[in-house]
Coordinates of C-alpha atoms and ligand atoms in Angstrom, one line a residue:
M300 CA -161.7 80.9 -57.6
A301 CA -158.1 80.4 -58.5
A302 CA -155.8 77.7 -57.7
I303 CA -154.5 78.2 -54.0
S304 CA -151.0 78.7 -53.5
G305 CA -148.9 79.9 -50.7
N306 CA -151.6 78.8 -48.0
K307 CA -151.0 76.3 -45.4
P308 CA -152.7 73.3 -46.5
H309 CA -156.3 72.8 -45.2
V310 CA -158.0 69.4 -46.1
L311 CA -162.0 69.4 -45.9
A312 CA -163.6 65.9 -45.8
V313 CA -167.3 65.3 -46.5
A314 CA -168.5 62.1 -45.1
I315 CA -172.1 60.7 -46.1
P316 CA -174.5 60.4 -43.3
A317 CA -174.2 57.0 -41.9
Q318 CA -172.3 55.6 -39.3
G319 CA -169.8 53.3 -41.1
H320 CA -168.9 55.7 -43.4
V321 CA -168.5 58.5 -40.6
K322 CA -166.1 56.9 -38.4
P323 CA -163.3 55.7 -41.1
M324 CA -163.6 59.3 -42.7
M325 CA -162.9 60.5 -38.9
S326 CA -160.0 58.1 -38.3
L327 CA -158.6 59.2 -42.0
C328 CA -159.0 63.0 -41.0
R329 CA -157.4 62.6 -37.5
Q330 CA -154.1 60.6 -39.3
I331 CA -153.8 63.4 -41.2
A332 CA -154.1 66.3 -38.7
K333 CA -151.6 64.4 -36.7
H334 CA -149.0 65.3 -39.6
G335 CA -149.8 68.8 -38.7
I336 CA -152.1 69.5 -41.4
K337 CA -155.6 71.2 -40.5
V338 CA -158.5 69.1 -41.4
T339 CA -162.2 70.2 -40.9
L340 CA -164.6 67.3 -41.2
V341 CA -168.1 68.6 -42.2
N342 CA -171.2 66.7 -41.3
A343 CA -175.0 67.2 -41.7
Q344 CA -176.1 69.0 -38.5
T345 CA -178.5 66.0 -37.3
I346 CA -174.9 63.7 -37.6
H347 CA -173.0 66.3 -35.8
N348 CA -175.3 66.3 -33.1
K349 CA -175.3 62.7 -32.8
I350 CA -171.3 62.7 -32.6
V351 CA -171.3 65.6 -30.1
S352 CA -173.8 64.4 -27.9
S353 CA -172.3 61.0 -28.0
S354 CA -168.7 61.8 -26.6
A355 CA -168.7 65.8 -26.1
A356 CA -165.5 65.3 -23.6
E357 CA -163.6 63.2 -26.2
E358 CA -164.4 65.3 -29.5
A359 CA -163.9 68.4 -27.1
D360 CA -160.3 67.7 -26.7
S361 CA -159.4 66.8 -30.4
D362 CA -156.3 68.2 -31.8
G363 CA -156.0 71.6 -32.8
N364 CA -155.5 70.5 -36.4
F365 CA -158.9 68.8 -36.6
V366 CA -162.3 70.6 -36.4
M367 CA -165.7 69.8 -37.0
E368 CA -168.1 71.8 -39.1
T369 CA -171.6 71.6 -40.1
V370 CA -174.2 72.4 -43.3
P371 CA -178.1 72.0 -42.8
D372 CA -179.8 68.6 -43.2
G373 CA -182.4 70.1 -45.5
L374 CA -185.1 68.2 -43.5
T375 CA -188.5 69.3 -43.0
P376 CA -190.4 69.1 -39.5
D377 CA -192.1 66.2 -40.8
D378 CA -189.0 64.1 -42.2
D379 CA -187.5 61.3 -39.4
P380 CA -184.0 62.9 -38.8
N381 CA -182.6 59.3 -38.2
S382 CA -183.6 58.2 -41.6
L383 CA -180.5 57.5 -43.6
Y384 CA -182.6 57.1 -46.6
K385 CA -184.1 60.6 -46.1
L386 CA -180.5 62.3 -45.7
L387 CA -179.4 60.6 -49.0
Q388 CA -182.2 62.1 -50.6
T389 CA -181.9 66.1 -49.1
L390 CA -178.4 66.4 -48.8
P391 CA -177.4 66.3 -52.5
K392 CA -180.2 69.1 -53.0
T393 CA -178.9 71.2 -50.3
M394 CA -175.2 70.8 -50.3
P395 CA -174.6 72.2 -53.6
E396 CA -175.5 75.6 -52.4
T397 CA -174.8 75.2 -48.7
L398 CA -171.1 73.6 -49.1
P399 CA -169.8 76.6 -51.0
E400 CA -171.1 78.8 -48.7
L401 CA -169.2 77.0 -45.6
I402 CA -166.0 77.0 -47.9
E403 CA -166.4 80.8 -48.5
R404 CA -167.0 81.3 -44.6
I405 CA -163.8 79.1 -43.7
N406 CA -161.7 80.8 -46.2
G407 CA -162.8 84.2 -45.1
E408 CA -162.1 83.6 -41.6
N409 CA -158.6 82.1 -42.3
P410 CA -157.0 84.0 -45.6
N411 CA -153.8 82.0 -44.8
E412 CA -155.4 78.7 -44.1
K413 CA -158.0 78.5 -47.5
I414 CA -159.1 74.9 -48.3
S415 CA -156.9 73.5 -50.6
C416 CA -158.2 69.9 -51.1
V417 CA -161.6 68.4 -50.7
I418 CA -161.9 64.6 -49.7
A419 CA -165.2 63.0 -50.6
D420 CA -166.8 59.7 -49.7
L421 CA -167.3 58.3 -53.1
S422 CA -171.0 57.8 -52.9
F423 CA -171.0 61.9 -52.7
G424 CA -169.3 62.5 -55.9
W425 CA -170.7 65.8 -56.7
V426 CA -168.7 67.6 -53.7
L427 CA -165.6 67.0 -55.9
E428 CA -167.4 68.6 -58.6
I429 CA -168.0 71.8 -56.1
A430 CA -164.5 71.2 -55.0
E431 CA -162.7 71.3 -58.5
K432 CA -165.1 74.6 -59.0
M433 CA -163.2 76.2 -55.8
G434 CA -160.0 75.8 -56.8
A435 CA -159.1 72.7 -54.3
Q436 CA -157.7 69.3 -55.1
T437 CA -160.0 66.6 -55.4
V438 CA -159.6 63.2 -53.1
G439 CA -162.2 60.4 -53.3
F440 CA -162.3 58.0 -50.2
S441 CA -164.1 54.6 -50.4
P442 CA -165.1 53.4 -46.8
P443 CA -165.8 49.8 -47.9
S444 CA -163.9 46.8 -49.6
F445 CA -161.9 47.8 -52.5
A446 CA -164.0 44.9 -54.1
T447 CA -167.1 47.2 -53.3
F448 CA -165.5 50.0 -55.1
A449 CA -164.4 47.7 -58.2
I450 CA -167.8 46.5 -59.1
L451 CA -169.0 50.0 -58.7
L452 CA -166.8 51.2 -61.4
H453 CA -167.8 48.1 -63.5
L454 CA -171.4 48.9 -63.2
P455 CA -172.0 50.9 -66.3
N456 CA -170.1 48.3 -68.5
L457 CA -172.5 45.5 -66.6
I458 CA -175.9 47.3 -67.4
Q459 CA -174.7 48.1 -71.0
Q460 CA -173.9 44.3 -71.5
G461 CA -177.1 43.4 -70.2
Y462 CA -175.9 41.7 -67.0
I463 CA -177.7 44.3 -64.5
D464 CA -181.1 45.4 -65.1
A465 CA -182.6 49.0 -64.5
N466 CA -183.3 47.9 -60.7
G467 CA -179.9 46.7 -60.0
S468 CA -180.8 43.2 -60.1
L469 CA -179.1 40.0 -62.2
E470 CA -180.9 39.3 -65.4
N471 CA -182.8 36.4 -65.2
N472 CA -180.3 33.7 -67.1
I473 CA -177.3 35.0 -65.0
D474 CA -176.6 33.5 -61.6
M475 CA -173.3 35.4 -60.7
I476 CA -170.9 38.4 -61.8
R477 CA -167.2 37.6 -61.3
L478 CA -164.4 40.3 -62.0
S479 CA -161.6 37.7 -61.6
D480 CA -161.2 34.1 -60.1
E481 CA -159.6 35.7 -57.0
I482 CA -162.3 37.8 -55.8
P483 CA -165.5 36.1 -55.0
G484 CA -168.6 36.8 -56.9
W485 CA -171.4 38.6 -56.6
R486 CA -175.3 36.6 -56.8
N487 CA -178.2 38.8 -56.6
D488 CA -178.6 40.6 -53.5
E489 CA -175.0 40.5 -52.9
F490 CA -174.1 43.8 -54.4
P491 CA -173.4 46.9 -52.7
W492 CA -176.7 48.5 -53.7
S493 CA -178.9 45.4 -52.6
I494 CA -181.9 45.8 -49.8
P495 CA -183.3 42.6 -50.5
G496 CA -187.3 42.8 -50.3
D497 CA -186.7 46.8 -50.3
L498 CA -186.9 47.7 -54.2
K499 CA -187.7 51.1 -53.5
H500 CA -184.5 52.2 -51.6
Q501 CA -182.3 49.8 -53.3
K502 CA -183.2 52.1 -56.4
L503 CA -181.6 55.0 -54.5
F504 CA -178.5 52.9 -53.5
F505 CA -178.1 51.8 -57.0
N506 CA -177.6 55.4 -58.2
C507 CA -174.0 54.6 -57.8
E508 CA -173.2 57.0 -61.1
Q509 CA -171.7 59.3 -58.5
S510 CA -169.0 57.0 -57.2
Y511 CA -168.1 56.6 -61.1
K512 CA -167.8 60.4 -62.0
A513 CA -166.1 60.7 -58.9
A514 CA -163.7 58.1 -59.5
N515 CA -162.6 59.8 -62.8
R516 CA -162.5 63.2 -61.4
A517 CA -160.8 62.8 -58.2
K518 CA -156.7 63.3 -58.3
W519 CA -156.3 61.0 -55.6
L520 CA -158.2 57.8 -54.5
L521 CA -158.1 56.4 -51.1
S522 CA -159.6 52.9 -49.7
N523 CA -159.8 51.8 -46.1
T524 CA -158.6 48.4 -47.0
C525 CA -154.9 47.0 -46.9
Y526 CA -153.4 45.3 -50.1
E527 CA -152.8 42.5 -48.3
L528 CA -156.4 41.7 -47.4
E529 CA -157.5 42.0 -51.0
P530 CA -154.6 42.0 -53.6
A531 CA -156.7 40.5 -56.4
A532 CA -159.2 43.8 -56.0
C533 CA -156.7 46.1 -55.6
D534 CA -154.7 45.2 -58.5
L535 CA -157.4 45.8 -60.9
H536 CA -157.5 49.4 -60.2
P537 CA -153.7 50.4 -58.9
N538 CA -154.6 54.1 -58.9
M539 CA -156.5 53.8 -55.5
L540 CA -154.5 53.4 -52.5
P541 CA -155.5 51.0 -49.8
V542 CA -154.6 53.0 -46.5
G543 CA -156.2 51.2 -44.0
P544 CA -157.6 49.5 -41.8
L545 CA -157.7 53.4 -40.7
H546 CA -159.4 52.3 -37.2
L547 CA -156.1 50.5 -36.8
V548 CA -153.8 53.3 -38.1
E549 CA -155.2 54.9 -35.0
T550 CA -154.3 52.8 -32.7
A551 CA -150.9 51.6 -34.0
K552 CA -149.8 55.2 -34.1
T553 CA -151.4 57.0 -30.9
Q554 CA -151.7 53.9 -28.8
E555 CA -154.9 56.1 -27.7
K556 CA -157.5 53.4 -27.6
S557 CA -160.4 55.8 -27.2
R558 CA -159.6 57.7 -30.5
S559 CA -161.1 54.7 -32.6
N560 CA -163.8 55.0 -30.9
S561 CA -164.8 58.6 -31.9
G562 CA -167.3 59.2 -34.2
N563 CA -170.3 57.2 -32.6
F564 CA -174.0 58.1 -33.4
Y565 CA -175.1 56.6 -30.1
P566 CA -173.6 56.9 -26.4
L567 CA -171.4 54.4 -25.5
D568 CA -172.1 51.8 -22.6
T569 CA -168.9 51.1 -21.4
S570 CA -170.6 48.9 -18.6
C571 CA -169.7 45.9 -20.8
L572 CA -165.9 46.1 -20.8
I573 CA -166.2 45.9 -16.8
W574 CA -168.7 42.9 -17.3
L575 CA -166.0 41.6 -19.6
D576 CA -163.1 42.1 -17.2
T577 CA -164.9 39.2 -14.8
K578 CA -165.1 36.4 -17.9
P579 CA -162.5 33.9 -18.8
P580 CA -160.2 34.4 -21.9
A581 CA -162.1 33.6 -24.9
S582 CA -165.3 32.9 -23.3
V583 CA -167.7 35.3 -25.1
I584 CA -169.9 35.6 -28.0
Y585 CA -170.2 38.8 -29.0
V586 CA -173.1 39.8 -31.0
S587 CA -173.6 43.2 -33.3
F588 CA -175.1 44.1 -36.1
G589 CA -174.0 47.7 -36.6
S590 CA -176.1 50.7 -37.0
L591 CA -178.4 50.0 -39.8
A592 CA -179.7 46.3 -39.9
V593 CA -183.1 45.4 -38.3
F594 CA -184.9 42.1 -37.8
S595 CA -188.7 41.0 -37.2
Q596 CA -189.3 40.1 -33.7
Q597 CA -189.6 36.6 -34.5
Q598 CA -186.1 36.6 -35.7
L599 CA -184.8 38.4 -32.5
D600 CA -186.5 36.0 -30.6
E601 CA -184.9 33.0 -32.2
L602 CA -181.4 34.8 -32.0
A603 CA -182.1 35.1 -28.2
L604 CA -183.3 31.6 -27.9
G605 CA -180.0 30.3 -29.7
L606 CA -177.8 32.5 -27.3
E607 CA -179.4 30.8 -24.4
L608 CA -179.4 27.6 -25.8
S609 CA -175.8 28.0 -26.6
G610 CA -174.7 27.7 -22.9
R611 CA -172.1 30.4 -23.5
A612 CA -171.5 34.1 -21.8
F613 CA -173.0 36.4 -24.6
L614 CA -172.6 40.4 -25.0
W615 CA -175.1 41.2 -27.6
V616 CA -175.7 44.8 -28.9
V617 CA -179.3 45.6 -29.0
R618 CA -180.1 48.9 -30.7
R619 CA -183.3 50.6 -29.8
D620 CA -184.6 50.2 -33.0
L621 CA -183.3 46.6 -34.0
A622 CA -187.0 44.9 -34.3
N623 CA -187.8 46.6 -37.2
G624 CA -187.2 50.1 -36.1
L625 CA -188.8 49.2 -32.6
Q626 CA -187.7 48.3 -29.3
A627 CA -187.0 44.5 -28.9
E628 CA -189.0 42.4 -26.9
F629 CA -187.0 39.4 -25.4
P630 CA -189.0 36.0 -24.8
D631 CA -190.9 35.5 -21.8
G632 CA -188.6 34.8 -18.5
F633 CA -185.3 35.2 -21.1
L634 CA -183.8 38.2 -19.2
E635 CA -184.1 36.2 -15.9
R636 CA -182.7 32.9 -17.4
V637 CA -179.9 34.5 -18.6
A638 CA -178.9 37.3 -16.5
R639 CA -176.2 35.1 -14.9
F640 CA -174.1 34.7 -18.6
G641 CA -175.7 37.3 -20.8
K642 CA -175.0 41.0 -21.0
I643 CA -177.1 43.3 -23.0
V644 CA -176.1 46.8 -24.4
E645 CA -177.5 49.7 -26.5
W646 CA -174.3 50.7 -27.9
A647 CA -171.0 49.2 -27.3
P648 CA -167.2 50.5 -27.7
Q649 CA -166.7 47.7 -30.2
D650 CA -163.3 48.1 -30.5
E651 CA -162.4 47.9 -27.2
V652 CA -164.8 44.9 -26.9
L653 CA -163.2 43.1 -29.9
S654 CA -159.6 43.9 -28.1
H655 CA -160.8 41.9 -25.0
P656 CA -159.2 39.0 -24.5
A657 CA -162.6 37.4 -23.0
V658 CA -164.2 37.6 -26.7
A659 CA -163.9 34.3 -28.3
C660 CA -166.2 35.1 -31.7
F661 CA -167.9 37.9 -33.0
V662 CA -171.4 37.2 -34.7
S663 CA -171.7 40.2 -37.2
H664 CA -173.8 41.5 -40.0
C665 CA -170.2 41.8 -41.8
G666 CA -170.3 45.6 -42.2
W667 CA -166.8 46.4 -43.8
N668 CA -165.9 48.4 -40.6
S669 CA -166.7 45.7 -38.2
T670 CA -165.2 43.1 -40.8
L671 CA -161.8 45.1 -40.4
E672 CA -162.2 45.5 -36.7
G673 CA -162.8 42.0 -35.8
V674 CA -160.2 40.9 -38.4
S675 CA -157.6 42.9 -37.1
K676 CA -158.0 41.6 -33.6
G677 CA -157.5 37.8 -34.9
L678 CA -161.3 36.7 -34.0
P679 CA -163.2 34.1 -35.7
Y680 CA -166.9 35.3 -37.2
L681 CA -170.4 34.0 -37.5
C682 CA -171.6 35.8 -40.7
W683 CA -175.2 37.3 -40.6
P684 CA -175.4 39.8 -43.4
Y685 CA -178.2 42.0 -43.7
F686 CA -177.9 44.1 -46.9
A687 CA -175.6 46.2 -49.2
D688 CA -172.0 45.0 -49.6
Q689 CA -172.5 42.8 -46.4
A690 CA -173.1 39.1 -48.0
H691 CA -170.0 40.1 -50.5
D692 CA -167.6 40.7 -47.0
E693 CA -169.3 37.3 -45.8
S694 CA -167.6 35.8 -48.8
Y695 CA -164.3 37.3 -47.8
I696 CA -164.7 36.1 -44.4
C697 CA -166.1 32.5 -45.0
D698 CA -164.5 31.4 -48.6
K699 CA -161.5 33.7 -49.0
W700 CA -159.7 34.1 -45.5
E701 CA -161.8 30.9 -44.1
I702 CA -161.9 32.6 -40.7
G703 CA -165.5 32.1 -40.0
L704 CA -169.1 30.7 -40.8
R705 CA -172.4 31.3 -42.1
I706 CA -175.3 30.7 -40.2
D707 CA -177.8 30.0 -42.6
C708 CA -181.5 30.6 -43.1
D709 CA -184.2 27.9 -43.4
E710 CA -186.9 27.5 -45.5
N711 CA -188.8 30.2 -43.8
R712 CA -185.8 32.8 -44.2
I713 CA -185.2 32.6 -40.4
R714 CA -181.8 31.7 -38.3
S715 CA -183.0 29.1 -36.2
R716 CA -181.6 29.0 -32.5
Y717 CA -180.7 25.5 -33.5
E718 CA -178.6 26.8 -36.3
I719 CA -177.0 29.5 -34.3
K720 CA -176.2 27.3 -31.4
K721 CA -174.7 24.8 -34.0
K722 CA -172.5 27.2 -36.0
I723 CA -171.3 28.9 -32.1
D724 CA -170.2 25.2 -31.2
M725 CA -168.4 24.5 -34.6
V726 CA -166.7 27.9 -35.1
L727 CA -165.1 27.6 -31.5
S728 CA -164.5 23.7 -31.9
E729 CA -162.1 24.0 -35.0
S730 CA -159.1 25.5 -34.4
R731 CA -158.4 26.4 -37.9
F732 CA -160.7 29.5 -37.8
K733 CA -158.7 31.1 -35.2
E734 CA -155.5 30.4 -36.5
N735 CA -156.5 31.8 -40.0
A736 CA -157.8 34.9 -37.9
L737 CA -154.5 35.4 -35.9
K738 CA -152.6 35.1 -39.3
L739 CA -154.9 38.0 -40.8
K740 CA -154.4 40.0 -37.5
E741 CA -150.6 39.7 -38.2
T742 CA -151.0 40.7 -41.8
C743 CA -153.4 44.0 -40.5
A744 CA -150.7 45.0 -38.1
K745 CA -147.7 44.6 -40.6
S746 CA -149.6 46.8 -43.3
V747 CA -150.3 49.8 -41.0
S748 CA -146.7 49.7 -39.2
E749 CA -143.9 51.3 -40.7
G750 CA -142.9 50.2 -43.8
G751 CA -146.3 48.6 -44.4
S752 CA -148.0 49.0 -47.6
S753 CA -150.9 50.7 -45.9
Y754 CA -148.3 53.1 -43.9
K755 CA -146.5 54.0 -47.0
N756 CA -149.4 54.6 -49.0
L757 CA -150.7 56.7 -46.1
M758 CA -147.7 58.6 -46.1
T759 CA -147.5 59.2 -49.7
F760 CA -150.7 61.0 -49.4
I761 CA -150.1 62.8 -46.4
D762 CA -146.4 64.1 -48.0
H763 CA -148.2 65.5 -51.2
L764 CA -150.8 67.1 -49.0
R765 CA -147.9 68.9 -47.3
K766 CA -146.3 70.1 -51.2
Ligands
UDP1225 N1 -170.1 49.8 -33.8 C1 -169.8 50.6 -32.4 N2 -170.4 50.0 -31.3 C2 -171.7 49.3 -31.6 C3 -172.1 48.8 -32.7 C4 -171.1 49.2 -33.7 O1 -169.0 51.1 -31.9 O2 -172.5 48.7 -30.6 C5 -169.4 50.8 -34.8 C6 -168.3 49.6 -35.5 O3 -167.3 49.4 -34.5 C7 -168.3 50.3 -36.5 C8 -169.5 50.7 -36.8 O4 -170.1 51.0 -35.8 O5 -167.0 51.4 -36.6 C9 -170.8 50.0 -37.8 O6 -169.9 50.3 -39.1 P1 -170.3 49.0 -40.1 O7 -169.7 49.1 -41.3 O8 -169.8 47.5 -39.2 O9 -171.8 48.7 -40.3 P2 -172.9 49.8 -40.6 O10 -173.2 50.2 -39.2 O11 -172.5 50.7 -41.7 O12 -174.1 48.6 -41.1

C-alpha cells in the first residue's frame, strides 16, 4: 500500500490486553481525538466487552472522533478469557492476520480517512511492522515508567555482557544493575519482566525483544510520565517524549472527572464515594492492588487484621480473584468488627477516590498508573509491590521521591498485621512524606498545564499528526 496523503489524519491505536496498559492508551487516544483527529482504539474482543459492559453509558457518549474496534481473541473455548498470559500468547499469533483485515475494512469504509498512523504499545512492537507495510506512520507508546523503558532497551547488552541469564535473572555474582547514579537500581525480582516464583510466565514477560525492535522502528516514541518525575531516565533516551501523567492531562484539560475513570475492565462501585463523604479530611487509608496482583489467604488475613489493628477508617478494594484467583475470605467476625470504619468494594473509581479529601494515604502495589494517580494527588504511599516494574516504582516512591515507606515481609515472606499497623502509623505521623508528596503533585500539575513539559511534548506530537 502506498503512503497515504491527502486524507484526513486517522490514528489507529493498539493496546496490550492489560488494564494498566489499556487505560493510559485510552487517555492518549481521547487527547488526540479532542484535537479533532479521528482515533480508532483496537482491543481484543474480550477486553472490549469488559470495557463496554463496565461503563456502557460512558463509552457511548464518547467524542465523535474516538471509536473503538475489536479483533478476535484467538482463544479456544477451553481457554480462560480472563488470563492475561493466555491473551499475550494468542494475540501475537492471530493479529498479524486480523489487524490488516481490520485496517483494510476501515480504509474501505472511509476512503477519505484511511489509517495514517498506528500507535502501538511497545510490548506489541510487531504491530508497527504491520503498520509500516500498510503505509502508516509508526508510533510506540510506553505506559510504564521511563526507567522501565530504559532498562528494556539495555536488555540485549545486559544479556550479551553476561549480567542477566536466559531466564531474566541476575547472574550469581551480581546484585544490582544501575543505569545511572540518579536512577534507582534493579535487584533480582525488580525487573519489568520479574514474576517472583513463576519462571514460566516470567519467560513470557522476558521476551522484551519486541519493545526493543519497536523502539527502533517507531518514528515517534511516547511515554506516560513527565520529565520532572524521572529526569535522569528521560535524559538517557531524549528521542522518547514524556507526555504524562495522561490521566491528569485528561482531567486538566476537560474538567471531566469521569473521563479518567474510563477503560475499566470491572464495573465501578461508586458507593465508596458516598461513604468517603461521611469521613473527616485525611482520615481514610485507601488500599488497592490494581488488576493483577494476587495473595495467599494467609496474607489477606494479615492485611485484614492489620487494618483492623490500625483502628483507622479504611477503603479496601478486594477484587473477586484477589485470593490467588479465588474469592477472598475474611477472618472470623472481621466484617462485623470493622463495619463502623471499614468499607470494602470490588473495584473503585480510583482516580476519584484518590482525589477525595478524606483519603490520607494509599497502600498500593505500585503499578505505574496507580503510582502516577496517587502522586498527582499529593498522597503519601505504603508500598506493597507484587511483580514486574512495581518493585522499581517502589524505589522511586521510597528512595528517590521520599513520599512513602515499604511494608516489609517477615522471614516467612508475609507482611504481618503488626508491620502493617506500624507503617500506617509512621507514614501518617511523619509530615515529610505528605510535604514531599504535595510538591510532586504541583510538579505533575505544572507539567501537564499549558507551557509545561508534557503539555508541550503532547502538542508537538499532535501538531505533527495534523500535518
Ligand atoms: N483501578 C481502578 N479501580 C480499582 C483499582 C484500580 O480504577 O479499584 C485502576 C487504577 O486507577 C489504574 C489501573 O486500574 O489506572 C491499574 O493500573 P496499575 O498500573 O496501577 O496496575 P496493574 O493493574 O497494571 O497492576
